[in-house]
Coordinates of C-alpha atoms in Angstrom, one line a residue:
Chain A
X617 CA -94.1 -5.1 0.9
X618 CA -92.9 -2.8 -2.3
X619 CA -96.5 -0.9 -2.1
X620 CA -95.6 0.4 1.2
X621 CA -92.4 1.2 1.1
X622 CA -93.3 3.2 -2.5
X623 CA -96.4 4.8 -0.4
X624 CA -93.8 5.6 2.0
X625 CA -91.7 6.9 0.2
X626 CA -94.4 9.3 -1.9
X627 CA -95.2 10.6 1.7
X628 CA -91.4 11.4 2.9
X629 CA -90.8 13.3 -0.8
X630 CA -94.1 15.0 0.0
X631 CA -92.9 16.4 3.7
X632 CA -89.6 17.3 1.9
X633 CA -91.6 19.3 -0.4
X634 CA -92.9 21.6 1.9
X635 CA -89.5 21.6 4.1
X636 CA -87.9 22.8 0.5
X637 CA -90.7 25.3 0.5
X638 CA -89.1 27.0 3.3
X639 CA -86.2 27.9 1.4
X640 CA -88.6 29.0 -1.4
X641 CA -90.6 31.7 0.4
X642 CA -87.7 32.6 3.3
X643 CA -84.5 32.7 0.8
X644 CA -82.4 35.7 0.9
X645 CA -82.2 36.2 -2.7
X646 CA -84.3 35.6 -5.8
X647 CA -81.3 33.1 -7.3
X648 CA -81.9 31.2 -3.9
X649 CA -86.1 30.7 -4.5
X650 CA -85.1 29.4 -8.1
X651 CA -83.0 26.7 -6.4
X652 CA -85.7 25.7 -4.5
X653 CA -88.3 25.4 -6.9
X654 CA -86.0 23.4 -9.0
X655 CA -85.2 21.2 -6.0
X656 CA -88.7 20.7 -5.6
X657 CA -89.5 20.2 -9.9
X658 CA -86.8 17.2 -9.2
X659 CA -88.8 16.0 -6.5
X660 CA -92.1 16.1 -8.4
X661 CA -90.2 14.0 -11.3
X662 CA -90.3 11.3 -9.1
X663 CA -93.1 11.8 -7.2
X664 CA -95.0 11.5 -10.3
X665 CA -93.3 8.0 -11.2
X666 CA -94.4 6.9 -7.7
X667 CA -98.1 7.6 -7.5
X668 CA -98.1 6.0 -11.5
X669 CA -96.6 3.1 -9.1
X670 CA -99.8 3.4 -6.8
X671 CA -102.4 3.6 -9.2
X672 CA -101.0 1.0 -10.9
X673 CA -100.8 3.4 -14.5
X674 CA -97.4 4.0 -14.6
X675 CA -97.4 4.2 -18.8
X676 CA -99.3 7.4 -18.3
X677 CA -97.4 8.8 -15.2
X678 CA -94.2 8.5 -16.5
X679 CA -95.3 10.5 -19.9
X680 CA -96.0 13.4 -17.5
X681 CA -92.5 13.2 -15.5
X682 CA -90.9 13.4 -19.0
X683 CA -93.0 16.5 -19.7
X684 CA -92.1 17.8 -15.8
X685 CA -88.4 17.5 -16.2
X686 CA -88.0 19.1 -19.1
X687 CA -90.5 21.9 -17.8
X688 CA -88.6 22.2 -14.6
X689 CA -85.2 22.7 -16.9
X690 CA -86.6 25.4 -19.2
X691 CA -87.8 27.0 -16.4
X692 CA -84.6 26.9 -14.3
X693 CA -82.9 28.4 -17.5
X694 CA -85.5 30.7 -18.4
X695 CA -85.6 32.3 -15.3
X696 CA -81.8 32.9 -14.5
X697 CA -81.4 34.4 -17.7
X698 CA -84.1 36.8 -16.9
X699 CA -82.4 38.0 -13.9
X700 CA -79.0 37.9 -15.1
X701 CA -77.2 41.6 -14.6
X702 CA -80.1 42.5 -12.5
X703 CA -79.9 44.7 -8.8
X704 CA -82.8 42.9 -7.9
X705 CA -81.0 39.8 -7.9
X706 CA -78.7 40.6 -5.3
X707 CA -80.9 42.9 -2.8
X708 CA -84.2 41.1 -3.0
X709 CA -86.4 44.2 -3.5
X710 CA -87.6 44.1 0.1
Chain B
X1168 CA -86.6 -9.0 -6.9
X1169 CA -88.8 -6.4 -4.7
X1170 CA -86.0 -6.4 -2.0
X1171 CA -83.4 -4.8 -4.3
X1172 CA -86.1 -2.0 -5.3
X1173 CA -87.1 -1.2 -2.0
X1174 CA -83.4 -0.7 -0.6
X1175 CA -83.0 1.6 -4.0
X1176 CA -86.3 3.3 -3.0
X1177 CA -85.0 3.9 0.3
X1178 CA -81.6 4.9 -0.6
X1179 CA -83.1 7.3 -3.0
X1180 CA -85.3 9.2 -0.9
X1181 CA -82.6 9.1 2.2
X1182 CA -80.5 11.7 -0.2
X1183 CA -83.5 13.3 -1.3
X1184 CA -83.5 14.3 2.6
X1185 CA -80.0 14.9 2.5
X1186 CA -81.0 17.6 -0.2
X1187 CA -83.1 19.1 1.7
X1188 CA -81.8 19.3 5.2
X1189 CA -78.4 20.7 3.1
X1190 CA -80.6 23.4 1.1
X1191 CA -82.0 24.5 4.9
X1192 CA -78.5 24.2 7.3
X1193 CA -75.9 25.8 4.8
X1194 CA -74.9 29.3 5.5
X1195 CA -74.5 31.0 1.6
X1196 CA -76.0 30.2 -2.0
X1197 CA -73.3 28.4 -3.6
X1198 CA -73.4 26.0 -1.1
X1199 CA -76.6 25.1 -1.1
X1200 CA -76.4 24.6 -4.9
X1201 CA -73.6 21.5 -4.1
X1202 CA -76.5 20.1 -1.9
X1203 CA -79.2 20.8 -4.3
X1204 CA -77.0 19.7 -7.7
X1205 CA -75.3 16.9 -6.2
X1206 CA -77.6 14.7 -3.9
X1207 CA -80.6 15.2 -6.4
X1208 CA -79.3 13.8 -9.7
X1209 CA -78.5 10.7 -7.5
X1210 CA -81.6 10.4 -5.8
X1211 CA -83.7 11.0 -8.9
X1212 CA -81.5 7.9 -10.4
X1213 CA -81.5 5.7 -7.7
X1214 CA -85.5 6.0 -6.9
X1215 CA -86.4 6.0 -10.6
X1216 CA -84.1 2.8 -11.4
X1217 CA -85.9 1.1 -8.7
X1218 CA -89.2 1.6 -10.2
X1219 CA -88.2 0.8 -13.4
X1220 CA -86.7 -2.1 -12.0
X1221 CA -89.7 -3.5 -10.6
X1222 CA -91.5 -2.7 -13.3
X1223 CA -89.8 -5.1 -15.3
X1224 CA -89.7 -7.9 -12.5
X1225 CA -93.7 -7.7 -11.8
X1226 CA -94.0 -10.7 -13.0
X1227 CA -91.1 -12.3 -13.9
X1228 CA -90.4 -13.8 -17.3
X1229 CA -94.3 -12.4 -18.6
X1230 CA -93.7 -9.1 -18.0
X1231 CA -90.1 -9.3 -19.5
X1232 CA -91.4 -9.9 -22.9
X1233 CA -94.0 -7.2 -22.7
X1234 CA -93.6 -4.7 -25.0
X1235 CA -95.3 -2.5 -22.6
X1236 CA -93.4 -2.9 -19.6
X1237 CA -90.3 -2.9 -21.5
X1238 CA -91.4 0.3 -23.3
X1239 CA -92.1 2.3 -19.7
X1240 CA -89.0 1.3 -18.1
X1241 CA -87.2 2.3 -21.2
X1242 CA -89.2 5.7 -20.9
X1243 CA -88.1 5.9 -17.4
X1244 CA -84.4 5.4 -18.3
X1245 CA -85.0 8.5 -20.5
X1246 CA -85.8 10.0 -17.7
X1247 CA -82.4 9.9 -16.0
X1248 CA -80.2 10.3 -19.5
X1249 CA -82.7 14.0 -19.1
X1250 CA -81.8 14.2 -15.8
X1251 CA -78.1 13.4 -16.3
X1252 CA -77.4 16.2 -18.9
X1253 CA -80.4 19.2 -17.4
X1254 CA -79.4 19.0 -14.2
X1255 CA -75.9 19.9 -13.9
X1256 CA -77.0 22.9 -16.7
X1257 CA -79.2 24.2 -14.7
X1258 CA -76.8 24.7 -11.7
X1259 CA -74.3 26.1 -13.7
X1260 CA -76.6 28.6 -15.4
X1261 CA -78.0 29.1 -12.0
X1262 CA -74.1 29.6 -10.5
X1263 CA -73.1 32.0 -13.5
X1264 CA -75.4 34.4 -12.9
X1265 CA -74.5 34.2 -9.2
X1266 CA -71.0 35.3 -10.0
X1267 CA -72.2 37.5 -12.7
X1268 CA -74.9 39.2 -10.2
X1269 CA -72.1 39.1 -7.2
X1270 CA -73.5 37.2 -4.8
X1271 CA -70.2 37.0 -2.2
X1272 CA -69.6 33.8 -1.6
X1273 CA -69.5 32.8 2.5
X1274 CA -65.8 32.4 3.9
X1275 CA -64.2 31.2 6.8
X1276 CA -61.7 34.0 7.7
X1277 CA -64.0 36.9 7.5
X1278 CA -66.3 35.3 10.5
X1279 CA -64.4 35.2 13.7
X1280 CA -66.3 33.0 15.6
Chain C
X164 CA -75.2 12.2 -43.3
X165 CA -76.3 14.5 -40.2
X166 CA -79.5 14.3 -41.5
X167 CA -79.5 10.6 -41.8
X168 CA -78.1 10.5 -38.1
X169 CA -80.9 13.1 -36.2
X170 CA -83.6 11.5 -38.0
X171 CA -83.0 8.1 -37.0
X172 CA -82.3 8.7 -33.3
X173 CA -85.5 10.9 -34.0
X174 CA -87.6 8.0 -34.9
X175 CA -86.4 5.7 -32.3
X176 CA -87.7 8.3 -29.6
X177 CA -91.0 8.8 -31.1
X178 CA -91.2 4.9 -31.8
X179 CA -90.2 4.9 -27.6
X180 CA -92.6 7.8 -26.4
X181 CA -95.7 6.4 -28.8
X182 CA -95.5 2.3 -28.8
X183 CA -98.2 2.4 -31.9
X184 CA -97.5 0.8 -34.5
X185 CA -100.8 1.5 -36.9
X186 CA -99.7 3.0 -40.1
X187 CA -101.5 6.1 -39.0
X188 CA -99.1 6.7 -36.1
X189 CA -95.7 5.9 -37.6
X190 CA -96.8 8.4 -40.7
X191 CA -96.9 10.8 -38.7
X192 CA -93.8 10.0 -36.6
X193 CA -91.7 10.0 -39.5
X194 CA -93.5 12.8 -41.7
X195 CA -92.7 14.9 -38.1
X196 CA -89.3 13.5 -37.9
X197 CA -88.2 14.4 -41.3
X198 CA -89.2 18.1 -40.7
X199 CA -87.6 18.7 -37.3
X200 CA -84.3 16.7 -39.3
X201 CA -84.3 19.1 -42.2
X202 CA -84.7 21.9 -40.0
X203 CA -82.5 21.5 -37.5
X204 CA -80.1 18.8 -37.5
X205 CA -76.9 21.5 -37.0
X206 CA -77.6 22.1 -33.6
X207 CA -77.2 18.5 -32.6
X208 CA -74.0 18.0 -34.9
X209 CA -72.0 21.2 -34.7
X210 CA -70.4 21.6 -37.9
X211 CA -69.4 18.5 -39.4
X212 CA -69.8 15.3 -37.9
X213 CA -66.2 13.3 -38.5
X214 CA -65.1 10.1 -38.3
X215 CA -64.3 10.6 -34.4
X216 CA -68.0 10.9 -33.3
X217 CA -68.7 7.3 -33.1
X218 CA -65.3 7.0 -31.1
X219 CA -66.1 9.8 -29.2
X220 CA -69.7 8.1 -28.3
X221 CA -67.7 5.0 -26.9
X222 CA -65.5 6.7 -25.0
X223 CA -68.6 8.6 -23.3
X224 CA -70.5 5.9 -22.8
X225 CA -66.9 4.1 -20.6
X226 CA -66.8 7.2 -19.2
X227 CA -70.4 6.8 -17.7
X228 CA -69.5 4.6 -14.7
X229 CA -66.6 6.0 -13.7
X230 CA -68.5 9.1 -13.2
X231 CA -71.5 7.5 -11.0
X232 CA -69.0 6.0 -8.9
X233 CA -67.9 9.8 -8.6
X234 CA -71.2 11.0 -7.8
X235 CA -71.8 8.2 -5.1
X236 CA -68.9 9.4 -3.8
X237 CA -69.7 13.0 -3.8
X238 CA -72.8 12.4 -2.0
X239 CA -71.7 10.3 0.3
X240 CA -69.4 13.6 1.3
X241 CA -71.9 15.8 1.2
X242 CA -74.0 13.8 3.2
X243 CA -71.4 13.9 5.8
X244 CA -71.1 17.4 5.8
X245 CA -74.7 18.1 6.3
X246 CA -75.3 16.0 9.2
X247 CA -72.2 17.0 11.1
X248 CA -73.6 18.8 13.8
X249 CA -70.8 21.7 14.0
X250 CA -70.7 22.2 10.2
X251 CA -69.1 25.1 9.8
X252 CA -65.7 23.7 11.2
X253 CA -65.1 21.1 9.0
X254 CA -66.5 23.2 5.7
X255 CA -64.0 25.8 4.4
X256 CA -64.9 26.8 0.7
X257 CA -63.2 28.7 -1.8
X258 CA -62.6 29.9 -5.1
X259 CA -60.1 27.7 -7.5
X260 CA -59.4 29.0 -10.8
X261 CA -56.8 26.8 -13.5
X262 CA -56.3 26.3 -16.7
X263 CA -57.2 23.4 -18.7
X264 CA -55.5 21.7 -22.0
X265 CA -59.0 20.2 -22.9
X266 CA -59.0 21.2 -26.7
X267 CA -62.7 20.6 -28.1
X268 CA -65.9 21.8 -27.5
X269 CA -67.7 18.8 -26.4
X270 CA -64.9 17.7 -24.1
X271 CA -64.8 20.8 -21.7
X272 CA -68.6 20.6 -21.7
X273 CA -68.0 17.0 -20.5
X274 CA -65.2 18.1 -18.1
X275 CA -67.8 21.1 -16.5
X276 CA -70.1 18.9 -16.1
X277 CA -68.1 16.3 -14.3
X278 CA -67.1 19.2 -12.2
X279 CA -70.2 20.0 -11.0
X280 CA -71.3 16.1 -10.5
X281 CA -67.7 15.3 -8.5
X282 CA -67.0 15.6 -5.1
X283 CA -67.3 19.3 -3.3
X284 CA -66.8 21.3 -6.2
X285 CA -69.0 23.3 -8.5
X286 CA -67.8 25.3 -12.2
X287 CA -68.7 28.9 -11.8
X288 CA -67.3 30.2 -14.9
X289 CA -65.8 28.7 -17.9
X290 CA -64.2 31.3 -20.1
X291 CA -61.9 30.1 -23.2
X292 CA -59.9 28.1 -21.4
X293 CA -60.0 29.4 -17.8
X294 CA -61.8 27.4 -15.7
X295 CA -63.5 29.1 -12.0
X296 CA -64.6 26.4 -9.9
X297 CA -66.1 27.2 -6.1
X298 CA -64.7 24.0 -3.9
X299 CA -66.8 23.4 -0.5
X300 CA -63.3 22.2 1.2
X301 CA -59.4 22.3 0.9
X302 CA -59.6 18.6 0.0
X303 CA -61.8 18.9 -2.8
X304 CA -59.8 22.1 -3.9
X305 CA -56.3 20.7 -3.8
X306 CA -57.7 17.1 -6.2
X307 CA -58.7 19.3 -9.5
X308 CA -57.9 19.4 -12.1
X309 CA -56.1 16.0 -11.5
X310 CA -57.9 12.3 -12.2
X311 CA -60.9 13.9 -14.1
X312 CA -59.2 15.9 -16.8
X313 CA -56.9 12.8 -17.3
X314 CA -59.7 10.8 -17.9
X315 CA -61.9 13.0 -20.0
X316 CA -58.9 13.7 -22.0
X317 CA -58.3 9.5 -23.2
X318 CA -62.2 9.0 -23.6
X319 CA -63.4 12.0 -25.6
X320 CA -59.5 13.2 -27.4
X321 CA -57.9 9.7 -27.8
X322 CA -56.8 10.3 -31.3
X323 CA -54.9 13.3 -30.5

């Protein structure tokens, strides 16, 4: 029973994915996109544990969320301090 | 043993949907970042506590005294301490330089509906 | 001392992330551990780690389930919020600024991040003492500083 509800599961955070990739590509400001990609990095995180889970490898999966998350953080950080004070920010470019 | 873990699962990715729906209906950014923050820190505990939890319980008492097992649900426990401490960071470094930037926030009285 | 400390919590997370225990492996763990320790053990203690850190540890780690109850809680709420079909009645943010009597460093870094993890409220700026916090309703605006401060206050100041 658990290997389809966890294949179930890896499915539904896939279609949330690409429902969070809406707000990605369509968000009215940069500082919007960056919330949506780190909504989707926390997705992966998991995503990751859960196909380990299906391929029955999790001790090598779960390595690779470790290295997502903390990926997904720096980025998050990196990023907003690069657009900190910035016109861009706020108008989008167009 | 898989019964608990599946309602986690299940509970887990429910607010992961609950994220997402919020980060697509709200009307302004710092909104959004309550759905984003809030639901996922839960959901990444709840759905990684479940696989960690029947990670342990494959096979009952063998698997307990594993180092292996042990070692990758301890890993996976890492996981959410990480999670627990980046998370609400990032939305606050994300926020800051909303309110730095002046990104107007969305209020009631300025819409008549 | 702070040395001591960041290199054993060090080793235990190479010991977690490797699982090897060949001579080869755990040379290198601690040869790599004692480097990173010597280096840069002031940014996990800042300044000087007192007697009150060990305290301080308990108190966080009581504090813990107190605060997942919170987050349950919060997204529970916000839960509700999103799948109310007319949303936009029943949400009415605002800003909230106040000041808090949270004296050390640690403990309003605790506090802001129980802010952001509680129910319908978010810190936007924390300057000296000033707390700005962005509430998603009138409920969640009138409950701060409240319950939380209280709490953070008698698990991470108790000696005070």
């Amino acid at each position: 029973m658990m290997a389809y509800v966890v294949l179930g599961s890896a499915v539904a955070l896939v279609i949330f994915t690409f429902l969070c990739l809406f707000r990605v590509v369509g968000g009215p400001t940069v500082l919007d996109r960056i919330v949506g990609v780190n909504v989707v990095g926390a997705k992966t995180t998991v995503l990751l544990v859960l196909i380990g889970h299906i391929f029955d490898n999790v001790s090598m999966f779960v390595d690779i969320a470790i290295a997502y998350a903390m990926l997904n953080f720096i980025l998050s950080i990196g990023v907003t301090k690069f657009f900190l004070r910035r016109k861009i920010a706020r108008s989008d470019g167009d | 043993m898989s019964l608990v873990s599946s309602i986690l699962l299940i509970l887990g990715v429910f607010f992961f949907g609950i994220g997402t729906i919020g980060i697509l209906r709200f009307p302004d950014f710092y909104s959004r970042l309550h759905a984003a923050g809030k639901c996922d820190v839960l959901a990444t505990t709840l759905a990684l506590v479940a696989v960690a939890f029947f990670n342990i319980h494959d096979f009952s008492w063998a698997s307990l005294t594993s180092w292996d097992n042990v070692r990758v649900s301890l890993k996976i426990l890492t996981i959410i301490a990480f999670v627990y401490v980046a998370s609400p960071t990032a939305t606050h470094a994300i926020t800051k330089a909303a309110f730095i930037v002046g990104i107007e926030p969305w209020e009631k009285k300025k819409r008549d509906l | 001392m702070a040395r001591l400390v960041t290199f054993i919590i060090m080793l235990i997370f190479w010991v977690l992330l490797s699982g090897m225990f060949d001579a080869f492996h755990l040379t290198l763990g601690v040869v790599s551990c004692l480097l990173v320790s010597l280096a840069s053990h002031d940014f996990m203690f800042y300044g000087r780690p007192g007697k009150a850190w060990g305290k301080n540890m308990l108190g966080l780690f009581l504090y813990l389930p107190w605060l997942f109850y919170q987050i349950f809680l919060a997204s529970i709420e916000i839960a509700y919020i999103v799948l109310h079909p007319r949303m936009l009645e029943i949400m009415d943010p605002r800003l909230v600024r106040f000041r808090t009597s949270l004296k050390t460093n640690l403990s309003r870094f605790t506090f802001a991040q129980s802010i952001t993890l509680t129910p319908g409220t978010i810190t936007v700026n924390m300057a000296d003492n000033e707390f700005t916090v962005y509430a998603l309703t009138k409920k969640a605006a009138d409950s701060l500083p409240g319950e939380m401060e209280a709490r953070v206050a008698s698990a991470l100041e108790g000696e005070k």
